[in-house]
Coordinates of C-alpha atoms and ligand atoms in Angstrom, one line a residue:
X1 CA -33.3 9.8 -14.1
X2 CA -35.5 6.8 -14.0
X3 CA -35.2 4.4 -16.8
X4 CA -34.2 7.0 -19.3
X5 CA -31.6 6.7 -21.9
X6 CA -30.0 10.1 -21.7
X7 CA -31.1 13.7 -21.3
X8 CA -31.8 13.9 -25.0
X9 CA -34.5 11.3 -24.4
X10 CA -36.6 13.5 -22.0
X11 CA -39.7 15.2 -22.9
X12 CA -41.7 17.3 -20.6
X13 CA -44.8 19.4 -20.5
X14 CA -43.6 22.5 -18.9
X15 CA -47.2 23.7 -18.1
X16 CA -47.8 20.7 -15.9
X17 CA -45.4 22.0 -13.2
X18 CA -45.9 25.5 -12.1
X19 CA -43.4 26.1 -9.3
X20 CA -43.9 28.9 -6.8
X21 CA -42.7 32.4 -7.7
X22 CA -41.0 32.9 -4.3
X23 CA -39.5 30.4 -1.9
X24 CA -38.7 30.4 1.8
X25 CA -38.1 27.1 3.5
X26 CA -36.5 25.7 6.6
X27 CA -35.5 29.1 8.0
X28 CA -34.0 30.3 4.7
X29 CA -34.1 33.8 3.4
X30 CA -36.8 34.6 0.8
X31 CA -35.7 33.8 -2.8
X32 CA -37.4 34.9 -6.0
X33 CA -37.6 32.0 -8.4
X34 CA -35.9 32.9 -11.7
X35 CA -34.5 31.0 -14.7
X36 CA -34.9 27.3 -15.0
X37 CA -31.5 25.5 -14.9
X38 CA -32.5 22.0 -15.6
X39 CA -34.9 19.2 -15.2
X40 CA -34.7 15.6 -14.5
X41 CA -37.0 12.6 -13.9
X42 CA -38.3 13.9 -10.6
X43 CA -37.0 17.3 -10.0
X44 CA -36.8 20.7 -11.5
X45 CA -34.0 23.1 -10.7
X46 CA -34.3 26.9 -10.8
X47 CA -32.1 29.8 -10.0
X48 CA -33.2 31.5 -6.7
X49 CA -32.3 35.1 -6.2
X50 CA -32.2 36.2 -2.5
X51 CA -34.6 39.1 -1.8
X52 CA -34.2 39.1 2.0
X53 CA -31.7 37.9 4.6
X54 CA -32.3 36.2 7.9
X55 CA -30.6 36.7 11.2
X56 CA -27.5 34.6 11.9
X57 CA -27.2 33.5 8.4
X58 CA -24.3 30.9 8.1
X59 CA -21.4 31.8 5.8
X60 CA -22.0 30.2 2.5
X61 CA -25.8 30.1 2.9
X62 CA -25.9 33.9 2.4
X63 CA -25.4 33.6 -1.3
X64 CA -27.3 36.0 -3.5
X65 CA -27.9 33.3 -6.1
X66 CA -28.8 29.7 -5.2
X67 CA -30.1 26.7 -7.0
X68 CA -33.6 25.6 -5.9
X69 CA -34.5 22.0 -6.5
X70 CA -38.2 21.3 -6.5
X71 CA -39.8 17.9 -6.2
X72 CA -43.5 17.5 -6.3
X73 CA -45.1 16.1 -3.2
X74 CA -46.6 12.6 -3.7
X75 CA -44.5 12.1 -6.8
X76 CA -42.9 8.7 -7.3
X77 CA -39.9 9.5 -5.1
X78 CA -41.8 11.2 -2.3
X79 CA -44.6 8.8 -1.5
X80 CA -43.4 8.4 2.1
X81 CA -42.4 12.0 2.7
X82 CA -39.4 14.1 1.7
X83 CA -37.2 12.7 -1.0
X84 CA -34.6 10.2 0.1
X85 CA -32.1 12.5 -1.5
X86 CA -32.4 14.8 1.5
X87 CA -31.1 12.1 3.9
X88 CA -28.1 11.5 1.6
X89 CA -27.3 15.2 1.4
X90 CA -27.5 15.3 5.2
X91 CA -24.4 13.0 5.2
X92 CA -22.7 14.3 2.1
X93 CA -23.5 17.9 1.6
X94 CA -20.4 20.0 1.1
X95 CA -18.0 17.1 1.2
X96 CA -15.4 16.7 -1.6
X97 CA -17.3 17.1 -5.0
X98 CA -20.8 17.2 -3.6
X99 CA -22.8 20.5 -3.7
X100 CA -23.7 22.1 -0.4
X101 CA -27.4 22.1 0.6
X102 CA -28.2 25.1 2.9
X103 CA -31.9 24.7 3.6
X104 CA -34.7 22.3 2.8
X105 CA -38.3 22.2 3.5
X106 CA -41.7 22.0 1.9
X107 CA -43.8 24.8 0.5
X108 CA -47.2 24.3 -1.3
X109 CA -47.1 21.2 -3.5
X110 CA -43.3 20.9 -3.3
X111 CA -40.3 19.7 -1.4
X112 CA -37.6 22.2 -2.0
X113 CA -33.8 22.1 -1.5
X114 CA -31.7 25.3 -1.5
X115 CA -28.3 24.5 -2.7
X116 CA -25.1 26.1 -4.0
X117 CA -25.5 27.5 -7.4
X118 CA -23.2 25.6 -9.8
X119 CA -22.3 26.0 -13.5
X120 CA -23.0 23.9 -16.6
X121 CA -23.3 20.2 -16.5
X122 CA -21.0 18.0 -18.6
X123 CA -23.7 17.1 -21.0
X124 CA -24.3 20.7 -21.9
X125 CA -20.5 21.3 -22.0
X126 CA -20.2 18.3 -24.4
X127 CA -23.0 19.6 -26.6
X128 CA -21.5 23.0 -26.8
X129 CA -18.1 21.7 -27.7
X130 CA -18.9 20.1 -31.0
X131 CA -20.1 16.9 -29.1
X132 CA -16.7 15.6 -28.0
X133 CA -14.3 16.6 -25.3
X134 CA -10.5 16.7 -25.5
X135 CA -8.5 13.8 -24.1
X136 CA -7.0 16.2 -21.6
X137 CA -10.4 17.2 -20.4
X138 CA -11.6 13.6 -20.3
X139 CA -8.5 12.6 -18.3
X140 CA -9.1 15.4 -15.8
X141 CA -12.7 14.5 -15.4
X142 CA -11.8 10.9 -15.0
X143 CA -9.3 11.4 -12.1
X144 CA -11.4 14.0 -10.3
X145 CA -14.6 12.0 -10.7
X146 CA -12.9 8.9 -9.3
X147 CA -11.8 10.9 -6.2
X148 CA -15.4 12.2 -5.9
X149 CA -16.8 8.7 -6.0
X150 CA -14.2 7.6 -3.5
X151 CA -15.5 10.3 -1.2
X152 CA -19.1 9.3 -1.7
X153 CA -18.3 5.6 -1.2
X154 CA -16.2 6.4 1.9
X155 CA -19.4 7.6 3.5
X156 CA -21.2 4.4 2.8
X157 CA -23.2 5.4 -0.3
X158 CA -23.3 4.4 -4.0
X159 CA -24.4 7.3 -6.2
X160 CA -26.5 5.2 -8.5
X161 CA -26.8 7.5 -11.4
X162 CA -23.4 8.5 -12.7
X163 CA -23.8 10.2 -16.1
X164 CA -22.7 13.5 -17.9
X165 CA -25.8 15.4 -16.8
X166 CA -25.0 14.8 -13.1
X167 CA -21.5 16.2 -13.2
X168 CA -21.5 19.9 -12.9
X169 CA -18.7 22.5 -13.0
X170 CA -18.5 25.4 -10.7
X171 CA -20.2 28.7 -11.7
X172 CA -18.4 30.4 -14.6
X173 CA -16.2 33.4 -13.7
X174 CA -15.7 32.2 -10.2
X175 CA -12.7 30.6 -8.6
X176 CA -14.6 27.3 -8.7
X177 CA -15.3 27.3 -12.5
X178 CA -12.9 24.4 -13.1
X179 CA -14.1 22.4 -10.1
X180 CA -16.1 19.3 -10.7
X181 CA -19.2 18.3 -8.7
X182 CA -21.4 15.3 -8.7
X183 CA -25.1 16.2 -8.1
X184 CA -28.4 14.4 -7.9
X185 CA -28.2 11.9 -5.1
X186 CA -31.8 10.8 -5.7
X187 CA -30.8 7.2 -6.6
X188 CA -28.2 6.8 -4.0
X189 CA -28.2 3.6 -1.9
X190 CA -26.1 2.4 0.9
X191 CA -23.4 -0.2 0.2
X192 CA -22.4 -0.3 3.9
X193 CA -24.7 -0.8 6.8
X194 CA -24.4 1.1 10.1
X195 CA -21.9 -1.5 11.5
X196 CA -19.7 -0.8 8.5
X197 CA -20.4 -4.2 6.9
X198 CA -21.1 -4.6 3.2
X199 CA -24.8 -5.0 2.4
X200 CA -25.8 -8.4 1.2
X201 CA -26.0 -9.5 -2.4
X202 CA -29.4 -9.9 -4.1
X203 CA -30.7 -9.9 -7.6
X204 CA -34.1 -8.7 -8.7
X205 CA -34.1 -8.8 -12.5
X206 CA -37.2 -6.6 -12.7
X207 CA -35.8 -3.8 -10.5
X208 CA -33.8 -1.4 -12.7
X209 CA -32.8 1.9 -11.3
X210 CA -30.6 4.3 -13.2
X211 CA -30.0 5.6 -16.7
X212 CA -30.0 2.9 -19.3
X213 CA -27.2 4.4 -21.5
X214 CA -24.7 4.5 -18.6
X215 CA -25.9 1.8 -16.3
X216 CA -23.5 -1.0 -15.4
X217 CA -24.4 -4.5 -16.6
X218 CA -25.0 -5.6 -13.0
X219 CA -27.6 -2.8 -12.6
X220 CA -29.4 -3.9 -15.8
X221 CA -29.5 -7.4 -14.3
X222 CA -31.1 -6.0 -11.1
X223 CA -28.2 -6.9 -8.9
X224 CA -27.8 -5.0 -5.6
X225 CA -25.9 -1.8 -6.2
X226 CA -22.3 -1.6 -5.0
X227 CA -19.3 0.6 -5.6
X228 CA -18.4 -1.1 -8.8
X229 CA -21.5 0.1 -10.5
X230 CA -20.7 3.8 -10.1
X231 CA -17.3 3.1 -11.5
X232 CA -18.6 1.2 -14.5
X233 CA -21.1 4.0 -15.2
X234 CA -18.2 6.5 -14.9
X235 CA -16.2 4.6 -17.5
X236 CA -19.2 4.7 -19.9
X237 CA -19.6 8.4 -19.2
X238 CA -16.0 9.1 -20.1
X239 CA -16.1 7.0 -23.2
X240 CA -19.3 8.7 -24.3
X241 CA -17.7 12.2 -23.8
X242 CA -14.7 11.2 -25.9
X243 CA -16.4 9.3 -28.7
X244 CA -19.7 11.1 -28.7
X245 CA -21.7 8.0 -28.6
X246 CA -21.9 4.5 -27.1
X247 CA -22.4 1.4 -29.2
X248 CA -25.8 0.6 -27.5
X249 CA -27.5 3.9 -28.4
X250 CA -30.5 4.0 -30.7
X251 CA -32.7 1.1 -29.2
X252 CA -36.3 2.1 -28.7
X253 CA -39.5 0.6 -27.3
X254 CA -40.6 -1.4 -24.3
X255 CA -37.7 -3.8 -24.6
X256 CA -35.0 -1.1 -24.8
X257 CA -33.4 -1.9 -21.4
X258 CA -33.1 -5.5 -22.3
X259 CA -31.6 -4.8 -25.8
X260 CA -29.2 -2.3 -24.4
X261 CA -28.0 -4.7 -21.8
X262 CA -27.6 -7.5 -24.3
X263 CA -25.5 -5.2 -26.5
X264 CA -23.5 -4.0 -23.6
X265 CA -22.6 -7.6 -22.7
X266 CA -21.9 -8.5 -26.3
X267 CA -19.6 -5.6 -27.2
X268 CA -15.9 -6.3 -26.5
X269 CA -14.0 -3.7 -24.4
X270 CA -12.1 -2.9 -27.6
X271 CA -15.3 -2.2 -29.4
X272 CA -16.7 0.0 -26.6
X273 CA -13.4 1.9 -26.3
X274 CA -12.4 2.2 -29.9
X275 CA -10.8 5.5 -30.6
X276 CA -10.3 6.2 -26.9
X277 CA -6.8 6.5 -25.4
X278 CA -5.6 3.4 -23.7
X279 CA -6.1 4.4 -20.0
X280 CA -9.8 4.7 -20.6
X281 CA -10.0 1.1 -21.7
X282 CA -7.7 0.0 -18.9
X283 CA -10.0 1.8 -16.4
X284 CA -13.1 0.0 -17.9
X285 CA -11.3 -3.3 -17.8
X286 CA -10.5 -2.9 -14.1
X287 CA -13.9 -1.8 -13.0
X288 CA -16.0 -4.4 -15.0
X289 CA -13.9 -7.1 -13.2
X290 CA -14.6 -5.8 -9.7
X291 CA -16.4 -8.2 -7.5
X292 CA -19.7 -7.2 -5.8
X293 CA -18.0 -6.3 -2.4
X294 CA -14.5 -5.7 -3.6
X295 CA -12.7 -2.5 -2.4
X296 CA -12.0 -0.5 -5.5
X297 CA -8.4 0.7 -5.8
X298 CA -9.2 4.4 -6.5
X299 CA -5.5 5.5 -6.3
X300 CA -4.6 2.8 -8.9
X301 CA -7.4 4.0 -11.2
X302 CA -6.3 7.6 -10.9
X303 CA -2.7 6.7 -11.7
X304 CA -3.8 5.0 -14.9
X305 CA -4.4 8.5 -16.3
X306 CA -1.0 9.8 -15.2
X307 CA 0.4 9.9 -18.6
X308 CA -2.4 11.8 -20.2
X309 CA -3.2 14.4 -17.5
X310 CA -1.4 17.6 -18.3
X311 CA 1.6 18.1 -15.9
X312 CA 1.1 21.8 -16.0
X313 CA -1.8 22.6 -13.6
X314 CA -2.7 25.8 -15.5
X315 CA -3.2 23.9 -18.7
X316 CA -5.7 21.5 -17.1
X317 CA -9.3 22.3 -18.1
X318 CA -10.6 20.8 -14.8
X319 CA -9.1 21.1 -11.4
X320 CA -7.8 17.8 -10.1
X321 CA -7.0 18.7 -6.5
X322 CA -9.2 15.9 -5.2
X323 CA -7.4 13.3 -7.3
X324 CA -4.0 14.6 -6.2
X325 CA -5.0 14.5 -2.6
X326 CA -6.1 10.9 -3.2
X327 CA -2.6 10.0 -4.3
X328 CA -0.8 12.3 -1.8
X329 CA -1.1 9.9 1.1
X330 CA 0.1 7.2 -1.3
X331 CA 3.8 7.3 -1.1
X332 CA 5.2 5.7 -4.2
X333 CA 8.0 3.4 -3.3
X334 CA 10.2 1.5 -5.6
X335 CA 12.5 -0.9 -3.7
X336 CA 11.2 -3.6 -1.4
X337 CA 14.0 -5.2 0.5
X338 CA 13.7 -8.1 2.8
X339 CA 16.2 -8.8 5.7
X340 CA 16.7 -12.0 7.6
X341 CA 18.5 -12.4 10.9
X342 CA 21.6 -14.6 10.2
X343 CA 24.8 -15.6 11.8
X344 CA 27.4 -13.0 10.8
X345 CA 28.3 -13.3 7.1
X346 CA 29.9 -11.3 4.3
X347 CA 27.3 -9.6 2.1
X348 CA 27.8 -7.2 -0.8
X349 CA 25.5 -5.3 -3.0
X350 CA 25.8 -3.6 -6.3
X351 CA 23.1 -1.4 -7.8
X352 CA 22.6 0.6 -10.9
X353 CA 24.8 -1.9 -12.7
X354 CA 24.9 -1.5 -16.4
X355 CA 25.1 -4.6 -18.6
X356 CA 28.8 -4.0 -19.3
X357 CA 29.8 -4.1 -15.6
X358 CA 27.8 -7.2 -14.6
X359 CA 30.6 -9.7 -15.3
X360 CA 33.3 -7.8 -13.4
X361 CA 31.2 -7.4 -10.2
X362 CA 30.2 -11.0 -10.2
X363 CA 33.7 -12.3 -10.9
X364 CA 35.1 -10.2 -8.1
X365 CA 32.4 -11.7 -5.7
X366 CA 33.3 -15.2 -6.8
X367 CA 37.0 -14.5 -6.1
X368 CA 36.1 -13.3 -2.6
X369 CA 34.1 -16.6 -1.9
X370 CA 30.6 -15.2 -2.5
X371 CA 27.7 -16.3 -4.6
X372 CA 24.8 -14.3 -5.9
X373 CA 21.8 -14.7 -3.6
X374 CA 19.3 -12.1 -4.9
X375 CA 18.8 -10.1 -8.1
X376 CA 16.6 -7.2 -9.1
X377 CA 16.4 -4.8 -12.0
X378 CA 15.3 -1.1 -12.1
X379 CA 15.2 0.9 -15.2
X380 CA 17.1 -1.7 -17.1
X381 CA 20.0 -1.6 -14.6
X382 CA 20.8 -4.5 -12.3
X383 CA 21.0 -4.9 -8.6
X384 CA 23.1 -7.8 -7.5
X385 CA 23.4 -9.2 -3.9
X386 CA 26.2 -11.6 -3.2
X387 CA 27.1 -13.2 0.0
X388 CA 29.1 -15.9 1.7
X389 CA 26.3 -17.7 3.5
X390 CA 24.4 -19.2 0.6
X391 CA 25.6 -22.8 1.0
X392 CA 26.1 -23.1 -2.7
X393 CA 29.1 -25.0 -4.1
X394 CA 29.1 -23.7 -7.7
X395 CA 27.3 -21.1 -9.7
X396 CA 26.7 -20.0 -13.3
X397 CA 24.7 -17.1 -14.7
X398 CA 23.4 -15.9 -18.1
X399 CA 22.2 -12.7 -19.3
X400 CA 19.9 -12.9 -22.3
X401 CA 17.6 -10.8 -24.4
X402 CA 14.7 -13.1 -23.4
X403 CA 12.9 -13.4 -20.2
X404 CA 14.1 -16.9 -19.2
X405 CA 16.4 -18.4 -21.9
X406 CA 15.0 -21.9 -22.0
X407 CA 17.9 -23.5 -23.9
X408 CA 20.5 -22.5 -21.5
X409 CA 18.4 -23.3 -18.5
X410 CA 17.8 -26.9 -19.9
X411 CA 21.4 -27.3 -20.5
X412 CA 22.3 -26.3 -16.9
X413 CA 19.6 -28.5 -15.4
X414 CA 21.3 -31.4 -17.2
X415 CA 24.4 -30.4 -15.3
X416 CA 22.6 -30.4 -12.0
X417 CA 22.4 -26.6 -11.6
X418 CA 19.1 -25.1 -10.4
X419 CA 17.8 -21.6 -10.8
X420 CA 18.6 -19.8 -7.5
X421 CA 17.9 -16.2 -8.5
X422 CA 16.3 -14.4 -11.5
X423 CA 15.5 -10.9 -12.6
X424 CA 14.0 -9.3 -15.7
X425 CA 14.2 -5.7 -17.0
X426 CA 11.3 -3.5 -18.1
X427 CA 12.2 -4.3 -21.7
X428 CA 12.3 -8.1 -21.3
X429 CA 16.0 -9.0 -20.9
X430 CA 16.8 -11.4 -18.1
X431 CA 19.6 -12.4 -15.8
X432 CA 19.3 -15.9 -14.5
X433 CA 21.6 -17.5 -11.9
X434 CA 21.8 -21.2 -11.4
X435 CA 23.6 -22.9 -8.6
X436 CA 24.7 -26.2 -7.2
X437 CA 24.1 -27.0 -3.5
X438 CA 20.6 -25.6 -3.4
X439 CA 18.8 -28.5 -1.7
X440 CA 16.4 -28.6 -4.7
X441 CA 15.7 -31.9 -6.4
X442 CA 13.5 -30.9 -9.3
X443 CA 12.6 -27.6 -10.8
X444 CA 10.0 -26.1 -13.1
X445 CA 9.3 -22.5 -14.2
X446 CA 6.6 -20.5 -15.8
X447 CA 6.6 -17.2 -17.6
X448 CA 3.2 -15.6 -18.1
X449 CA 1.4 -12.3 -18.7
X450 CA -0.4 -12.4 -15.4
X451 CA 0.5 -13.9 -12.1
X452 CA 0.1 -17.7 -12.7
X453 CA -1.7 -18.5 -9.5
X454 CA -3.5 -21.6 -11.0
X455 CA -0.2 -23.1 -12.1
X456 CA 1.4 -22.4 -8.7
X457 CA -1.5 -24.1 -6.9
X458 CA -1.1 -27.1 -9.2
X459 CA 2.6 -27.3 -8.5
X460 CA 2.1 -26.9 -4.7
X461 CA -0.1 -30.0 -4.9
X462 CA 2.8 -31.8 -6.6
X463 CA 5.2 -30.9 -3.8
X464 CA 6.9 -27.9 -5.4
X465 CA 7.5 -24.6 -3.7
X466 CA 8.2 -21.1 -5.2
X467 CA 11.9 -20.6 -4.8
X468 CA 12.4 -17.6 -7.1
X469 CA 10.2 -14.9 -8.7
X470 CA 11.1 -12.3 -11.2
X471 CA 9.3 -9.8 -13.5
X472 CA 10.0 -8.3 -16.8
X473 CA 7.7 -5.4 -17.7
X474 CA 4.3 -6.8 -16.8
X475 CA 5.4 -10.5 -17.2
X476 CA 5.9 -12.8 -14.3
X477 CA 8.5 -15.6 -14.1
X478 CA 7.9 -18.0 -11.3
X479 CA 10.4 -20.8 -10.4
X480 CA 9.2 -23.6 -8.4
X481 CA 11.4 -26.4 -6.9
X482 CA 10.8 -29.7 -5.1
X483 CA 12.7 -29.3 -1.9
X484 CA 12.5 -30.1 1.8
X485 CA 13.1 -26.5 2.9
X486 CA 9.5 -25.6 3.6
X487 CA 6.5 -27.3 5.1
X488 CA 3.9 -24.8 3.7
X489 CA 3.8 -21.8 1.4
X490 CA 1.4 -19.0 0.6
X491 CA 1.4 -16.1 -1.8
X492 CA 0.5 -12.5 -1.0
X493 CA -0.3 -10.5 -4.0
X494 CA -1.4 -6.9 -4.1
X495 CA -1.5 -3.7 -6.1
X496 CA 0.0 -2.2 -2.9
X497 CA 2.5 -3.6 -0.6
X498 CA 0.4 -6.1 1.3
X499 CA 1.5 -4.9 4.7
X500 CA -1.4 -6.3 6.6
X501 CA -1.2 -9.7 4.9
X502 CA 2.5 -10.0 5.6
X503 CA 2.2 -9.1 9.2
X504 CA -0.5 -11.7 9.7
X505 CA 1.6 -14.3 8.0
X506 CA 4.6 -13.4 10.1
X507 CA 2.6 -14.0 13.2
X508 CA 1.6 -17.5 11.8
X509 CA 5.3 -18.3 11.4
X510 CA 5.7 -17.6 7.7
X511 CA 8.7 -15.8 6.3
X512 CA 9.1 -14.1 3.0
X513 CA 11.2 -16.4 0.7
X514 CA 10.7 -14.8 -2.6
X515 CA 9.5 -11.4 -3.8
X516 CA 8.8 -9.7 -7.1
X517 CA 7.3 -6.4 -8.3
X518 CA 5.8 -5.0 -11.5
X519 CA 4.8 -1.4 -12.1
X520 CA 1.5 -2.1 -10.5
X521 CA 1.7 -5.3 -8.4
X522 CA 3.9 -6.8 -5.8
X523 CA 4.0 -10.5 -5.1
X524 CA 5.5 -12.3 -2.1
X525 CA 5.9 -16.0 -1.5
X526 CA 5.9 -16.7 2.2
X527 CA 6.9 -20.1 3.6
X528 CA 7.1 -21.9 6.9
X529 CA 10.6 -23.3 7.1
X530 CA 11.0 -26.9 8.1
X531 CA 14.1 -26.2 10.1
X532 CA 13.3 -23.7 12.7
X533 CA 16.3 -21.4 13.2
X534 CA 16.9 -19.9 16.6
X535 CA 16.4 -16.3 15.5
X536 CA 13.9 -16.2 12.7
X537 CA 13.3 -12.5 12.7
X538 CA 12.6 -10.8 9.4
X539 CA 12.1 -7.2 8.4
X540 CA 11.0 -5.5 5.2
X541 CA 11.9 -2.0 4.0
X542 CA 10.3 0.0 1.3
X543 CA 12.3 2.9 -0.2
X544 CA 12.2 5.1 -3.2
X545 CA 15.9 4.8 -3.8
X546 CA 18.1 1.7 -3.4
X547 CA 18.4 1.3 0.4
X548 CA 22.3 1.4 0.5
X549 CA 22.6 3.2 3.9
X550 CA 19.8 1.1 5.4
X551 CA 21.5 -2.1 4.3
X552 CA 24.6 -1.1 6.2
X553 CA 22.6 -0.4 9.4
X554 CA 20.9 -3.8 9.0
X555 CA 24.3 -5.6 8.7
X556 CA 25.3 -4.0 12.0
X557 CA 22.3 -5.9 13.5
X558 CA 23.2 -9.1 11.7
X559 CA 20.3 -8.7 9.4
X560 CA 21.1 -9.6 5.7
X561 CA 19.2 -9.0 2.5
X562 CA 17.3 -12.2 1.6
X563 CA 15.2 -10.9 -1.2
X564 CA 14.9 -7.7 -3.1
X565 CA 12.6 -6.4 -5.8
X566 CA 11.8 -3.3 -7.6
X567 CA 8.3 -2.2 -8.6
X568 CA 6.4 1.0 -8.7
X569 CA 4.2 0.0 -5.8
X570 CA 2.0 2.4 -3.8
X571 CA 1.6 2.1 -0.1
Ligands
ATP601 N1 -26.9 23.2 -7.9 C1 -27.1 23.4 -9.2 N2 -26.6 24.4 -9.8 C2 -26.8 24.6 -11.2 N3 -27.5 23.7 -11.9 C3 -28.0 22.6 -11.3 C4 -27.8 22.4 -9.9 N4 -28.4 21.2 -9.6 C5 -28.9 20.7 -10.7 N5 -28.7 21.6 -11.8 C6 -29.1 21.4 -13.2 O1 -30.4 20.7 -13.2 C7 -30.3 19.4 -13.8 C8 -31.2 18.4 -13.1 O2 -30.8 18.3 -11.7 P1 -30.9 17.0 -10.9 O3 -30.1 16.0 -11.7 O4 -30.5 17.2 -9.5 O5 -32.4 16.7 -11.0 P2 -33.2 15.3 -11.1 O6 -34.6 15.5 -11.4 O7 -32.9 14.5 -9.9 O8 -32.5 14.8 -12.5 P3 -32.2 13.3 -13.0 O9 -33.5 12.9 -13.6 O10 -31.2 13.6 -14.0 O11 -31.8 12.4 -12.0 C9 -28.8 19.1 -13.8 O12 -28.4 18.3 -14.8 C10 -28.2 20.4 -13.9 O13 -28.0 20.8 -15.2

């Protein structure tokens, strides 16, 4: 496990380590030491067969066959007493995806752990399966491994040596044979101190711990381990299992670590992931961009593999219960609607509106003295909110196959109309509404592949405020206007609904003034209005279907939709 490239790189002299023939430690029954199961940098693992029982044996620790992990006293990892791994197992043993340790103690020259007997590791499985695993198997390993790392991380630890050899399946022929475990906690470290704070960052370029082939670039560079490193190693593990190799294999000699690191840094993500299905590259992309102390979004990573994990549980080669639990508490919500307290007004909503019906709904609203105030799109159908309280004096709109049809917008700007609402469909069409009577004096918009925070900041400095936001697929369209409506503005952006952020902002006097959602992000512009209205209350609602009954209940309380967006957000 220490500075090794992979299990194929190990060489041992079996005669050097003669483990006892029988073991009894820490009040355990007596075990006969049988077949060797595996061997790593420090430890050797054998099957132990129970030959006696002890009084009051706890359930689970009465197994007839166990795994015995031997570590030589005074070896590198045990200079100051029992291996550090023991302490980590005290915290993690038996929790989701971690083998259970029943007894531990020393005997003769060894520290010995008695643990659940498990099945083959993923390295052996990979070797026996013509050195590649199916996409379906890799996807199941991915999601379940992410949930196991989430569990280990939630207890304050980083595993530190994520690789195929350390993932074990349950024993063949038992109900656990499709269950995944992550063993070998010998290189675990704490990322969280006893007060729950993140450990401090440091870098010691000479201090490498881990396995060269799967180590994160940060680990190569000697940076303090944090959760991102386990996830990066997991990404390399998965890619290795699918492709059968990684681009930095084959270096030899004293300088190997350095050369591997250099190659890792120089190889593009496309190059590392070539011939892997897209979710694996997306996963790698997410995790290599994690900051030292950033909270990984495990649920989000798991959902990247949604499309390639078999929907039929029986067809899955690995059990993914842990991953599903991880997502279970994560209610998927689609609609986010924002309500403002207003003086009574007439408001109307239309949802699931197909293109052909857009004109008739809008015309009817215009005839009844209403203007469009918010727009959204779900599954290429439109949601249109119209009301009588907009203050607009005239309005035009345009549906187009492009996300923001520049020519039409320029033409309408010339005529003193300003964009007052916009929405885009998953496939890139847009519906743009421009109005007169908006209180805007100048306007600018930007369409981009990622949220254009830099551009927004620049525009803020020039006196513009976000006045509309829309998305089309993963593209964002942000409209900013010079106006005297607000005195300050901020943006809350999250993979989830940024509940905490929004509540904090509300307390500071901000109100949501624009919202947009993509399949994996939601964005809110929150502003402090210049004119303080008497009742400034605001509420948000997240629902999986269009909130038609809720809207009516809100109207009864004089709360009216002020923004609405649709995005597959997770809360
Ligand atoms: N509980 C278990 N049941 C079955 N096999 C096991 C068990 N624990 C470990 N093994 C086998 O023994 C191998 C080495 O175990 P482990 O990784 O714990 O030892 P190590 O010396 O710390 O190894 P490394 O050098 O890889 O860190 C594993 O890859 C696995 O094949």
